[in-house]
Amino acid sequence: MDISIIIPFYKGNNYLKQIEDNLKQFIFNSKIQNKFQFEVIIVNDSPNVEMKINEWMRQNVQIINNEINSGIHFSRVHGLKYAKGKFIQFMDQDDSIDFEKLELSLASVIDSNVDVIVNNGKLEFFDGTSTEIYSNLNYKKSVLKESSYLNIRDLIVSPGQCLINKSSIPMAWKKNIMQVSGTDDYLLWLLMFNEGNRFVFCDNLVYFHSNSGENLSLDISNWKESLADLERILAMTPGYPQNKLRKLHRLNLYKLAFAEHNSKKKLTMSVKNFDLFIINVVFRISNGSSPFKIKGGEYTK
């Protein structure tokens, strides 16, 4: 088995038709000869809600049920235990994937020693506009540097963009399940960078996400708690350097100050962390940002 697609599922019956159609376009299309073998695993994290799966889904997709609602990190790790593929893709239930382009990305690096393949993608908005996630060469290079994740932010919008070598996924990520959802993928990248894993970029539009403008999580309190949980796990991970942990903590405080939309606090934190301010200003001037539009305004991650 070459690629295991793991889809955490939470009260997502409305997305089942979209998932089925997406899978039938390429993976289960009898007219197409796949270069690689795929398997699809859906991890049901809402076991008390009946999944409205049809006969086709039963025959072609492995359904795993969590005993209780346990969160997206637990669900991804639970799916990993059943995955037989050399490479893992963590797809969200509301994502769409161009699996043909995903195959092309893997084929282009299959003979290399690669741990994470980061693909490009497109964000589609409620107002009919769309944007590529990575629009210039500098941005594409930045996504492969650990320093970006310690001085700017998590530059990977979704793990659905990525193919991850299963054998390279750190034990610390599999054993230490985050209690607050929201940043488990950020934790994964930080751990993998720290272990010296090799990230490569493939400029194929693999990942597509449509935003209605209403269902985007802007819960700053939850984000703050999730980042604190992330820092807690890194602090208890043997061998994770204290200097990296301090950098991350400073970055998180800096970003949270800007997310609160308090002008005085923004100014104070910018002066206090002038190096971060310069790094982030230069990054935005050079690359723009990843915009997430909401009705009545715009929020930038």
PDB file of C-alpha atoms in Angstrom:
ATOM      1  CA  MET A   1       0.000   0.000   0.000  1.00  0.00           C
ATOM      2  CA  ASP A   2       1.378   3.388  -1.006  1.00  0.00           C
ATOM      3  CA  ILE A   3      -1.000   6.079   0.320  1.00  0.00           C
ATOM      4  CA  SER A   4      -3.393   5.961   3.265  1.00  0.00           C
ATOM      5  CA  ILE A   5      -5.952   8.766   3.383  1.00  0.00           C
ATOM      6  CA  ILE A   6      -7.203   9.337   6.931  1.00  0.00           C
ATOM      7  CA  ILE A   7     -10.343  11.450   7.339  1.00  0.00           C
ATOM      8  CA  PRO A   8     -11.480  12.418  10.858  1.00  0.00           C
ATOM      9  CA  PHE A   9     -15.258  12.647  10.811  1.00  0.00           C
ATOM     10  CA  TYR A  10     -17.394  14.637  13.237  1.00  0.00           C
ATOM     11  CA  LYS A  11     -21.123  15.020  12.666  1.00  0.00           C
ATOM     12  CA  GLY A  12     -20.300  15.317   8.994  1.00  0.00           C
ATOM     13  CA  ASN A  13     -23.161  13.534   7.232  1.00  0.00           C
ATOM     14  CA  ASN A  14     -23.596  16.630   5.066  1.00  0.00           C
ATOM     15  CA  TYR A  15     -20.092  16.057   3.671  1.00  0.00           C
ATOM     16  CA  LEU A  16     -20.390  12.348   2.844  1.00  0.00           C
ATOM     17  CA  LYS A  17     -21.611  12.921  -0.723  1.00  0.00           C
ATOM     18  CA  GLN A  18     -18.763  15.390  -1.328  1.00  0.00           C
ATOM     19  CA  ILE A  19     -16.221  12.886   0.031  1.00  0.00           C
ATOM     20  CA  GLU A  20     -17.641  10.074  -2.109  1.00  0.00           C
ATOM     21  CA  ASP A  21     -17.661  12.178  -5.282  1.00  0.00           C
ATOM     22  CA  ASN A  22     -14.098  13.325  -4.601  1.00  0.00           C
ATOM     23  CA  LEU A  23     -12.882   9.731  -4.176  1.00  0.00           C
ATOM     24  CA  LYS A  24     -14.692   8.532  -7.301  1.00  0.00           C
ATOM     25  CA  GLN A  25     -13.087  11.194  -9.490  1.00  0.00           C
ATOM     26  CA  PHE A  26      -9.727   9.457  -9.461  1.00  0.00           C
ATOM     27  CA  ILE A  27      -8.994   6.812  -6.827  1.00  0.00           C
ATOM     28  CA  PHE A  28     -12.069   4.706  -7.575  1.00  0.00           C
ATOM     29  CA  ASN A  29     -12.394   5.614 -11.244  1.00  0.00           C
ATOM     30  CA  SER A  30     -12.182   2.398 -13.295  1.00  0.00           C
ATOM     31  CA  LYS A  31     -11.194   4.398 -16.392  1.00  0.00           C
ATOM     32  CA  ILE A  32      -7.977   5.575 -14.733  1.00  0.00           C
ATOM     33  CA  GLN A  33      -4.919   3.444 -14.074  1.00  0.00           C
ATOM     34  CA  ASN A  34      -3.508   4.614 -10.760  1.00  0.00           C
ATOM     35  CA  LYS A  35       0.275   4.704 -10.361  1.00  0.00           C
ATOM     36  CA  PHE A  36      -0.020   4.051  -6.649  1.00  0.00           C
ATOM     37  CA  GLN A  37      -2.279   2.059  -4.356  1.00  0.00           C
ATOM     38  CA  PHE A  38      -4.661   4.023  -2.150  1.00  0.00           C
ATOM     39  CA  GLU A  39      -6.716   3.159   0.898  1.00  0.00           C
ATOM     40  CA  VAL A  40      -9.267   5.415   2.615  1.00  0.00           C
ATOM     41  CA  ILE A  41      -9.941   5.380   6.351  1.00  0.00           C
ATOM     42  CA  ILE A  42     -12.693   7.437   7.967  1.00  0.00           C
ATOM     43  CA  VAL A  43     -12.443   7.816  11.742  1.00  0.00           C
ATOM     44  CA  ASN A  44     -15.843   8.583  13.214  1.00  0.00           C
ATOM     45  CA  ASP A  45     -15.400  10.925  16.189  1.00  0.00           C
ATOM     46  CA  SER A  46     -19.152  11.292  16.732  1.00  0.00           C
ATOM     47  CA  PRO A  47     -20.021   7.658  17.546  1.00  0.00           C
ATOM     48  CA  ASN A  48     -23.375   8.620  19.082  1.00  0.00           C
ATOM     49  CA  VAL A  49     -24.555  10.018  15.731  1.00  0.00           C
ATOM     50  CA  GLU A  50     -25.452   7.509  13.025  1.00  0.00           C
ATOM     51  CA  MET A  51     -23.264   7.845   9.924  1.00  0.00           C
ATOM     52  CA  LYS A  52     -25.436   7.829   6.816  1.00  0.00           C
ATOM     53  CA  ILE A  53     -23.070   5.740   4.705  1.00  0.00           C
ATOM     54  CA  ASN A  54     -24.269   3.957   1.581  1.00  0.00           C
ATOM     55  CA  GLU A  55     -23.285   0.550   0.206  1.00  0.00           C
ATOM     56  CA  TRP A  56     -20.519   1.990  -1.987  1.00  0.00           C
ATOM     57  CA  MET A  57     -18.896   3.620   1.037  1.00  0.00           C
ATOM     58  CA  ARG A  58     -19.149   0.401   3.061  1.00  0.00           C
ATOM     59  CA  GLN A  59     -17.395  -1.548   0.328  1.00  0.00           C
ATOM     60  CA  ASN A  60     -14.616   0.922  -0.462  1.00  0.00           C
ATOM     61  CA  VAL A  61     -13.853   2.833   2.732  1.00  0.00           C
ATOM     62  CA  GLN A  62     -12.721   1.519   6.090  1.00  0.00           C
ATOM     63  CA  ILE A  63     -14.851   3.014   8.872  1.00  0.00           C
ATOM     64  CA  ILE A  64     -13.384   3.188  12.368  1.00  0.00           C
ATOM     65  CA  ASN A  65     -15.362   4.411  15.376  1.00  0.00           C
ATOM     66  CA  ASN A  66     -13.890   6.170  18.388  1.00  0.00           C
ATOM     67  CA  GLU A  67     -15.499   4.926  21.598  1.00  0.00           C
ATOM     68  CA  ILE A  68     -16.253   8.516  22.615  1.00  0.00           C
ATOM     69  CA  ASN A  69     -15.749  11.960  21.081  1.00  0.00           C
ATOM     70  CA  SER A  70     -11.964  12.380  21.437  1.00  0.00           C
ATOM     71  CA  GLY A  71     -10.936  15.218  19.105  1.00  0.00           C
ATOM     72  CA  ILE A  72      -9.164  15.494  15.781  1.00  0.00           C
ATOM     73  CA  HIS A  73      -5.645  14.685  17.057  1.00  0.00           C
ATOM     74  CA  PHE A  74      -6.791  11.448  18.685  1.00  0.00           C
ATOM     75  CA  SER A  75      -8.768  10.555  15.541  1.00  0.00           C
ATOM     76  CA  ARG A  76      -5.768  11.043  13.274  1.00  0.00           C
ATOM     77  CA  VAL A  77      -3.576   8.892  15.514  1.00  0.00           C
ATOM     78  CA  HIS A  78      -6.340   6.276  15.795  1.00  0.00           C
ATOM     79  CA  GLY A  79      -6.512   6.095  11.998  1.00  0.00           C
ATOM     80  CA  LEU A  80      -2.735   5.710  11.808  1.00  0.00           C
ATOM     81  CA  LYS A  81      -2.964   2.444  13.732  1.00  0.00           C
ATOM     82  CA  TYR A  82      -4.965   0.936  10.867  1.00  0.00           C
ATOM     83  CA  ALA A  83      -3.065   2.563   7.998  1.00  0.00           C
ATOM     84  CA  LYS A  84      -0.981   0.294   5.764  1.00  0.00           C
ATOM     85  CA  GLY A  85       0.365   2.967   3.403  1.00  0.00           C
ATOM     86  CA  LYS A  86       3.960   4.174   3.306  1.00  0.00           C
ATOM     87  CA  PHE A  87       2.651   7.738   3.021  1.00  0.00           C
ATOM     88  CA  ILE A  88      -0.173   9.327   5.005  1.00  0.00           C
ATOM     89  CA  GLN A  89      -2.528  12.114   4.016  1.00  0.00           C
ATOM     90  CA  PHE A  90      -4.665  13.668   6.753  1.00  0.00           C
ATOM     91  CA  MET A  91      -7.720  14.974   4.910  1.00  0.00           C
ATOM     92  CA  ASP A  92     -10.461  16.951   6.660  1.00  0.00           C
ATOM     93  CA  GLN A  93     -14.084  16.070   5.978  1.00  0.00           C
ATOM     94  CA  ASP A  94     -14.783  19.407   4.256  1.00  0.00           C
ATOM     95  CA  ASP A  95     -11.671  19.362   2.034  1.00  0.00           C
ATOM     96  CA  SER A  96     -11.418  18.448  -1.633  1.00  0.00           C
ATOM     97  CA  ILE A  97      -8.271  16.831  -3.003  1.00  0.00           C
ATOM     98  CA  ASP A  98      -6.993  16.485  -6.554  1.00  0.00           C
ATOM     99  CA  PHE A  99      -5.695  12.945  -6.150  1.00  0.00           C
ATOM    100  CA  GLU A 100      -4.261  12.868  -9.667  1.00  0.00           C
ATOM    101  CA  LYS A 101      -2.013  15.806  -8.786  1.00  0.00           C
ATOM    102  CA  LEU A 102      -1.237  14.124  -5.463  1.00  0.00           C
ATOM    103  CA  GLU A 103       0.023  11.092  -7.394  1.00  0.00           C
ATOM    104  CA  LEU A 104       2.172  13.319  -9.597  1.00  0.00           C
ATOM    105  CA  SER A 105       3.752  14.885  -6.506  1.00  0.00           C
ATOM    106  CA  LEU A 106       4.622  11.515  -5.020  1.00  0.00           C
ATOM    107  CA  ALA A 107       5.925  10.196  -8.350  1.00  0.00           C
ATOM    108  CA  SER A 108       8.258  13.191  -8.667  1.00  0.00           C
ATOM    109  CA  VAL A 109      10.055  12.460  -5.366  1.00  0.00           C
ATOM    110  CA  ILE A 110       9.423   8.747  -4.780  1.00  0.00           C
ATOM    111  CA  ASP A 111      13.102   7.889  -5.292  1.00  0.00           C
ATOM    112  CA  SER A 112      14.288  10.591  -2.890  1.00  0.00           C
ATOM    113  CA  ASN A 113      14.649  10.428   0.864  1.00  0.00           C
ATOM    114  CA  VAL A 114      11.576  12.518   1.652  1.00  0.00           C
ATOM    115  CA  ASP A 115       9.629  12.762   4.905  1.00  0.00           C
ATOM    116  CA  VAL A 116       7.010  15.414   4.092  1.00  0.00           C
ATOM    117  CA  ILE A 117       5.754  16.519   0.669  1.00  0.00           C
ATOM    118  CA  VAL A 118       4.062  19.919   0.915  1.00  0.00           C
ATOM    119  CA  ASN A 119       1.746  20.675  -2.014  1.00  0.00           C
ATOM    120  CA  ASN A 120       0.182  23.901  -3.144  1.00  0.00           C
ATOM    121  CA  GLY A 121      -3.548  24.451  -2.987  1.00  0.00           C
ATOM    122  CA  LYS A 122      -6.338  26.928  -3.473  1.00  0.00           C
ATOM    123  CA  LEU A 123      -8.612  28.678  -1.009  1.00  0.00           C
ATOM    124  CA  GLU A 124     -12.042  29.485  -2.426  1.00  0.00           C
ATOM    125  CA  PHE A 125     -14.225  32.118  -0.780  1.00  0.00           C
ATOM    126  CA  PHE A 126     -17.945  32.755  -0.430  1.00  0.00           C
ATOM    127  CA  ASP A 127     -17.736  35.841  -2.640  1.00  0.00           C
ATOM    128  CA  GLY A 128     -16.488  33.853  -5.646  1.00  0.00           C
ATOM    129  CA  THR A 129     -12.830  34.843  -5.297  1.00  0.00           C
ATOM    130  CA  SER A 130      -9.986  32.417  -4.759  1.00  0.00           C
ATOM    131  CA  THR A 131      -6.258  32.452  -4.117  1.00  0.00           C
ATOM    132  CA  GLU A 132      -3.374  30.035  -4.295  1.00  0.00           C
ATOM    133  CA  ILE A 133      -1.860  29.319  -0.903  1.00  0.00           C
ATOM    134  CA  TYR A 134       1.716  29.881  -2.076  1.00  0.00           C
ATOM    135  CA  SER A 135       1.927  32.488  -4.799  1.00  0.00           C
ATOM    136  CA  ASN A 136       5.644  33.185  -5.153  1.00  0.00           C
ATOM    137  CA  LEU A 137       8.998  31.445  -4.955  1.00  0.00           C
ATOM    138  CA  ASN A 138      10.060  33.000  -1.650  1.00  0.00           C
ATOM    139  CA  TYR A 139       6.865  31.793   0.046  1.00  0.00           C
ATOM    140  CA  LYS A 140       7.428  28.294  -1.341  1.00  0.00           C
ATOM    141  CA  LYS A 141      10.946  28.271   0.091  1.00  0.00           C
ATOM    142  CA  SER A 142       9.827  29.630   3.455  1.00  0.00           C
ATOM    143  CA  VAL A 143       7.401  26.755   4.016  1.00  0.00           C
ATOM    144  CA  LEU A 144      10.374  24.364   4.107  1.00  0.00           C
ATOM    145  CA  LYS A 145      12.297  26.237   6.840  1.00  0.00           C
ATOM    146  CA  GLU A 146      11.906  25.504  10.541  1.00  0.00           C
ATOM    147  CA  SER A 147      12.707  29.139  11.340  1.00  0.00           C
ATOM    148  CA  SER A 148       9.466  30.211   9.624  1.00  0.00           C
ATOM    149  CA  TYR A 149       7.429  28.194  12.123  1.00  0.00           C
ATOM    150  CA  LEU A 150       9.287  29.695  15.077  1.00  0.00           C
ATOM    151  CA  ASN A 151       9.281  33.311  13.870  1.00  0.00           C
ATOM    152  CA  ILE A 152       6.201  33.727  11.648  1.00  0.00           C
ATOM    153  CA  ARG A 153       3.517  31.038  12.014  1.00  0.00           C
ATOM    154  CA  ASP A 154       2.495  27.611  10.782  1.00  0.00           C
ATOM    155  CA  LEU A 155       2.817  28.121   7.031  1.00  0.00           C
ATOM    156  CA  ILE A 156       0.993  24.895   6.132  1.00  0.00           C
ATOM    157  CA  VAL A 157      -2.702  25.763   5.961  1.00  0.00           C
ATOM    158  CA  SER A 158      -3.848  22.149   6.329  1.00  0.00           C
ATOM    159  CA  PRO A 159      -2.232  18.710   6.614  1.00  0.00           C
ATOM    160  CA  GLY A 160      -4.474  17.843   3.663  1.00  0.00           C
ATOM    161  CA  GLN A 161      -1.827  19.546   1.511  1.00  0.00           C
ATOM    162  CA  CYS A 162       0.797  17.043   2.597  1.00  0.00           C
ATOM    163  CA  LEU A 163       1.968  13.505   2.136  1.00  0.00           C
ATOM    164  CA  ILE A 164       3.813  12.325   5.239  1.00  0.00           C
ATOM    165  CA  ASN A 165       6.136   9.341   5.426  1.00  0.00           C
ATOM    166  CA  LYS A 166       4.432   7.209   8.050  1.00  0.00           C
ATOM    167  CA  SER A 167       7.712   5.942   9.501  1.00  0.00           C
ATOM    168  CA  SER A 168       8.838   9.546  10.108  1.00  0.00           C
ATOM    169  CA  ILE A 169       5.872  10.607  12.257  1.00  0.00           C
ATOM    170  CA  PRO A 170       7.345  11.287  15.723  1.00  0.00           C
ATOM    171  CA  MET A 171       6.377   9.054  18.610  1.00  0.00           C
ATOM    172  CA  ALA A 172       5.888  12.170  20.737  1.00  0.00           C
ATOM    173  CA  TRP A 173       3.043  13.253  18.411  1.00  0.00           C
ATOM    174  CA  LYS A 174       1.404   9.819  18.510  1.00  0.00           C
ATOM    175  CA  LYS A 175       1.645   9.394  22.281  1.00  0.00           C
ATOM    176  CA  ASN A 176       0.875  12.914  23.551  1.00  0.00           C
ATOM    177  CA  ILE A 177      -2.645  13.722  22.389  1.00  0.00           C
ATOM    178  CA  MET A 178      -3.604  17.377  22.540  1.00  0.00           C
ATOM    179  CA  GLN A 179      -6.500  18.086  24.882  1.00  0.00           C
ATOM    180  CA  VAL A 180      -7.517  21.264  23.036  1.00  0.00           C
ATOM    181  CA  SER A 181      -8.043  20.931  19.277  1.00  0.00           C
ATOM    182  CA  GLY A 182      -6.683  23.407  16.789  1.00  0.00           C
ATOM    183  CA  THR A 183      -2.906  23.104  16.516  1.00  0.00           C
ATOM    184  CA  ASP A 184      -2.042  19.391  16.434  1.00  0.00           C
ATOM    185  CA  ASP A 185      -0.721  19.748  12.867  1.00  0.00           C
ATOM    186  CA  TYR A 186       1.507  22.658  13.978  1.00  0.00           C
ATOM    187  CA  LEU A 187       2.830  20.385  16.731  1.00  0.00           C
ATOM    188  CA  LEU A 188       3.524  17.670  14.156  1.00  0.00           C
ATOM    189  CA  TRP A 189       5.579  19.969  11.913  1.00  0.00           C
ATOM    190  CA  LEU A 190       7.590  21.386  14.838  1.00  0.00           C
ATOM    191  CA  LEU A 191       8.455  17.899  16.058  1.00  0.00           C
ATOM    192  CA  MET A 192       9.366  16.702  12.564  1.00  0.00           C
ATOM    193  CA  PHE A 193      11.578  19.715  11.866  1.00  0.00           C
ATOM    194  CA  ASN A 194      13.324  19.205  15.193  1.00  0.00           C
ATOM    195  CA  GLU A 195      14.066  15.581  14.308  1.00  0.00           C
ATOM    196  CA  GLY A 196      15.724  16.690  11.084  1.00  0.00           C
ATOM    197  CA  ASN A 197      13.065  15.359   8.739  1.00  0.00           C
ATOM    198  CA  ARG A 198      13.232  16.475   5.121  1.00  0.00           C
ATOM    199  CA  PHE A 199      10.408  18.658   3.784  1.00  0.00           C
ATOM    200  CA  VAL A 200      10.064  19.189   0.010  1.00  0.00           C
ATOM    201  CA  PHE A 201       7.675  21.395  -1.926  1.00  0.00           C
ATOM    202  CA  CYS A 202       5.718  20.300  -5.006  1.00  0.00           C
ATOM    203  CA  ASP A 203       3.947  23.082  -6.860  1.00  0.00           C
ATOM    204  CA  ASN A 204       0.849  21.060  -7.724  1.00  0.00           C
ATOM    205  CA  LEU A 205      -2.618  22.358  -6.813  1.00  0.00           C
ATOM    206  CA  VAL A 206      -3.634  19.404  -4.675  1.00  0.00           C
ATOM    207  CA  TYR A 207      -5.672  20.930  -1.843  1.00  0.00           C
ATOM    208  CA  PHE A 208      -8.935  22.867  -2.196  1.00  0.00           C
ATOM    209  CA  HIS A 209     -10.971  24.375   0.592  1.00  0.00           C
ATOM    210  CA  SER A 210     -14.159  26.411   0.257  1.00  0.00           C
ATOM    211  CA  ASN A 211     -15.039  28.886   2.974  1.00  0.00           C
ATOM    212  CA  SER A 212     -18.648  29.942   3.435  1.00  0.00           C
ATOM    213  CA  GLY A 213     -17.607  32.980   5.449  1.00  0.00           C
ATOM    214  CA  GLU A 214     -19.581  31.742   8.433  1.00  0.00           C
ATOM    215  CA  ASN A 215     -18.002  28.520   9.695  1.00  0.00           C
ATOM    216  CA  LEU A 216     -14.423  29.741  10.165  1.00  0.00           C
ATOM    217  CA  SER A 217     -13.246  29.307  13.727  1.00  0.00           C
ATOM    218  CA  LEU A 218     -12.220  32.662  15.130  1.00  0.00           C
ATOM    219  CA  ASP A 219     -12.323  31.537  18.741  1.00  0.00           C
ATOM    220  CA  ILE A 220      -9.270  33.333  20.090  1.00  0.00           C
ATOM    221  CA  SER A 221      -9.754  31.774  23.511  1.00  0.00           C
ATOM    222  CA  ASN A 222      -9.671  28.249  22.059  1.00  0.00           C
ATOM    223  CA  TRP A 223      -6.637  29.106  19.918  1.00  0.00           C
ATOM    224  CA  LYS A 224      -4.830  30.441  22.986  1.00  0.00           C
ATOM    225  CA  GLU A 225      -5.597  27.280  24.958  1.00  0.00           C
ATOM    226  CA  SER A 226      -4.543  25.062  22.069  1.00  0.00           C
ATOM    227  CA  LEU A 227      -1.216  26.865  21.708  1.00  0.00           C
ATOM    228  CA  ALA A 228      -0.629  26.493  25.448  1.00  0.00           C
ATOM    229  CA  ASP A 229      -1.363  22.774  25.118  1.00  0.00           C
ATOM    230  CA  LEU A 230       1.106  22.579  22.228  1.00  0.00           C
ATOM    231  CA  GLU A 231       3.806  24.260  24.319  1.00  0.00           C
ATOM    232  CA  ARG A 232       3.057  21.908  27.225  1.00  0.00           C
ATOM    233  CA  ILE A 233       3.647  18.845  25.044  1.00  0.00           C
ATOM    234  CA  LEU A 234       6.858  20.245  23.568  1.00  0.00           C
ATOM    235  CA  ALA A 235       8.128  21.081  27.066  1.00  0.00           C
ATOM    236  CA  MET A 236       7.656  17.466  28.161  1.00  0.00           C
ATOM    237  CA  THR A 237       9.143  16.008  24.969  1.00  0.00           C
ATOM    238  CA  PRO A 238      12.651  14.648  25.688  1.00  0.00           C
ATOM    239  CA  GLY A 239      15.247  16.409  23.580  1.00  0.00           C
ATOM    240  CA  TYR A 240      13.128  19.315  22.403  1.00  0.00           C
ATOM    241  CA  PRO A 241      15.432  22.348  22.853  1.00  0.00           C
ATOM    242  CA  GLN A 242      14.546  24.982  25.389  1.00  0.00           C
ATOM    243  CA  ASN A 243      15.681  27.771  23.073  1.00  0.00           C
ATOM    244  CA  LYS A 244      13.132  26.689  20.447  1.00  0.00           C
ATOM    245  CA  LEU A 245      10.435  26.473  23.106  1.00  0.00           C
ATOM    246  CA  ARG A 246      11.221  29.997  24.272  1.00  0.00           C
ATOM    247  CA  LYS A 247      11.095  31.287  20.685  1.00  0.00           C
ATOM    248  CA  LEU A 248       7.737  29.640  20.130  1.00  0.00           C
ATOM    249  CA  HIS A 249       6.295  31.000  23.379  1.00  0.00           C
ATOM    250  CA  ARG A 250       7.373  34.515  22.465  1.00  0.00           C
ATOM    251  CA  LEU A 251       5.901  34.148  18.969  1.00  0.00           C
ATOM    252  CA  ASN A 252       2.593  32.869  20.362  1.00  0.00           C
ATOM    253  CA  LEU A 253       2.282  35.809  22.763  1.00  0.00           C
ATOM    254  CA  TYR A 254       3.089  38.169  19.892  1.00  0.00           C
ATOM    255  CA  LYS A 255       0.503  36.627  17.543  1.00  0.00           C
ATOM    256  CA  LEU A 256      -2.195  36.462  20.201  1.00  0.00           C
ATOM    257  CA  ALA A 257      -1.715  40.162  20.932  1.00  0.00           C
ATOM    258  CA  PHE A 258      -2.407  40.958  17.275  1.00  0.00           C
ATOM    259  CA  ALA A 259      -5.404  38.618  17.151  1.00  0.00           C
ATOM    260  CA  GLU A 260      -7.092  40.534  19.973  1.00  0.00           C
ATOM    261  CA  HIS A 261      -7.286  43.713  17.828  1.00  0.00           C
ATOM    262  CA  ASN A 262      -6.081  45.897  20.688  1.00  0.00           C
ATOM    263  CA  SER A 263      -4.055  48.732  19.110  1.00  0.00           C
ATOM    264  CA  LYS A 264      -2.190  49.631  22.290  1.00  0.00           C
ATOM    265  CA  LYS A 265      -1.259  46.015  22.939  1.00  0.00           C
ATOM    266  CA  LYS A 266      -0.118  45.573  19.313  1.00  0.00           C
ATOM    267  CA  LEU A 267       2.179  48.580  19.605  1.00  0.00           C
ATOM    268  CA  THR A 268       3.582  47.416  22.936  1.00  0.00           C
ATOM    269  CA  MET A 269       4.283  43.901  21.669  1.00  0.00           C
ATOM    270  CA  SER A 270       5.809  45.221  18.432  1.00  0.00           C
ATOM    271  CA  VAL A 271       8.278  47.388  20.374  1.00  0.00           C
ATOM    272  CA  LYS A 272       9.003  44.605  22.856  1.00  0.00           C
ATOM    273  CA  ASN A 273       9.543  42.064  20.079  1.00  0.00           C
ATOM    274  CA  PHE A 274      11.006  44.316  17.436  1.00  0.00           C
ATOM    275  CA  ASP A 275      12.865  41.476  15.709  1.00  0.00           C
ATOM    276  CA  LEU A 276       9.627  39.513  15.267  1.00  0.00           C
ATOM    277  CA  PHE A 277       7.885  42.647  14.063  1.00  0.00           C
ATOM    278  CA  ILE A 278      10.514  43.184  11.341  1.00  0.00           C
ATOM    279  CA  ILE A 279      10.557  39.506  10.315  1.00  0.00           C
ATOM    280  CA  ASN A 280       6.767  39.425   9.967  1.00  0.00           C
ATOM    281  CA  VAL A 281       6.504  42.770   8.180  1.00  0.00           C
ATOM    282  CA  VAL A 282       9.157  41.711   5.656  1.00  0.00           C
ATOM    283  CA  PHE A 283       7.401  38.379   5.180  1.00  0.00           C
ATOM    284  CA  ARG A 284       4.044  40.013   4.486  1.00  0.00           C
ATOM    285  CA  ILE A 285       5.533  42.573   2.120  1.00  0.00           C
ATOM    286  CA  SER A 286       7.374  39.817   0.233  1.00  0.00           C
ATOM    287  CA  ASN A 287       4.656  37.191   0.213  1.00  0.00           C
ATOM    288  CA  GLY A 288       1.341  38.699   1.179  1.00  0.00           C
ATOM    289  CA  SER A 289      -0.666  36.639   3.650  1.00  0.00           C
ATOM    290  CA  SER A 290      -3.072  33.735   3.677  1.00  0.00           C
ATOM    291  CA  PRO A 291      -6.443  35.511   3.824  1.00  0.00           C
ATOM    292  CA  PHE A 292      -9.507  33.894   5.316  1.00  0.00           C
ATOM    293  CA  LYS A 293     -12.468  36.075   4.445  1.00  0.00           C
ATOM    294  CA  ILE A 294     -15.503  36.340   6.668  1.00  0.00           C
ATOM    295  CA  LYS A 295     -18.729  38.124   5.914  1.00  0.00           C
ATOM    296  CA  GLY A 296     -18.428  41.662   7.198  1.00  0.00           C
ATOM    297  CA  GLY A 297     -14.631  41.630   7.373  1.00  0.00           C
ATOM    298  CA  GLU A 298     -11.441  39.741   6.751  1.00  0.00           C
ATOM    299  CA  TYR A 299      -9.266  37.729   9.084  1.00  0.00           C
ATOM    300  CA  THR A 300      -5.714  36.774   8.269  1.00  0.00           C
ATOM    301  CA  LYS A 301      -4.226  33.724   9.919  1.00  0.00           C
TER     302      LYS A 301
END
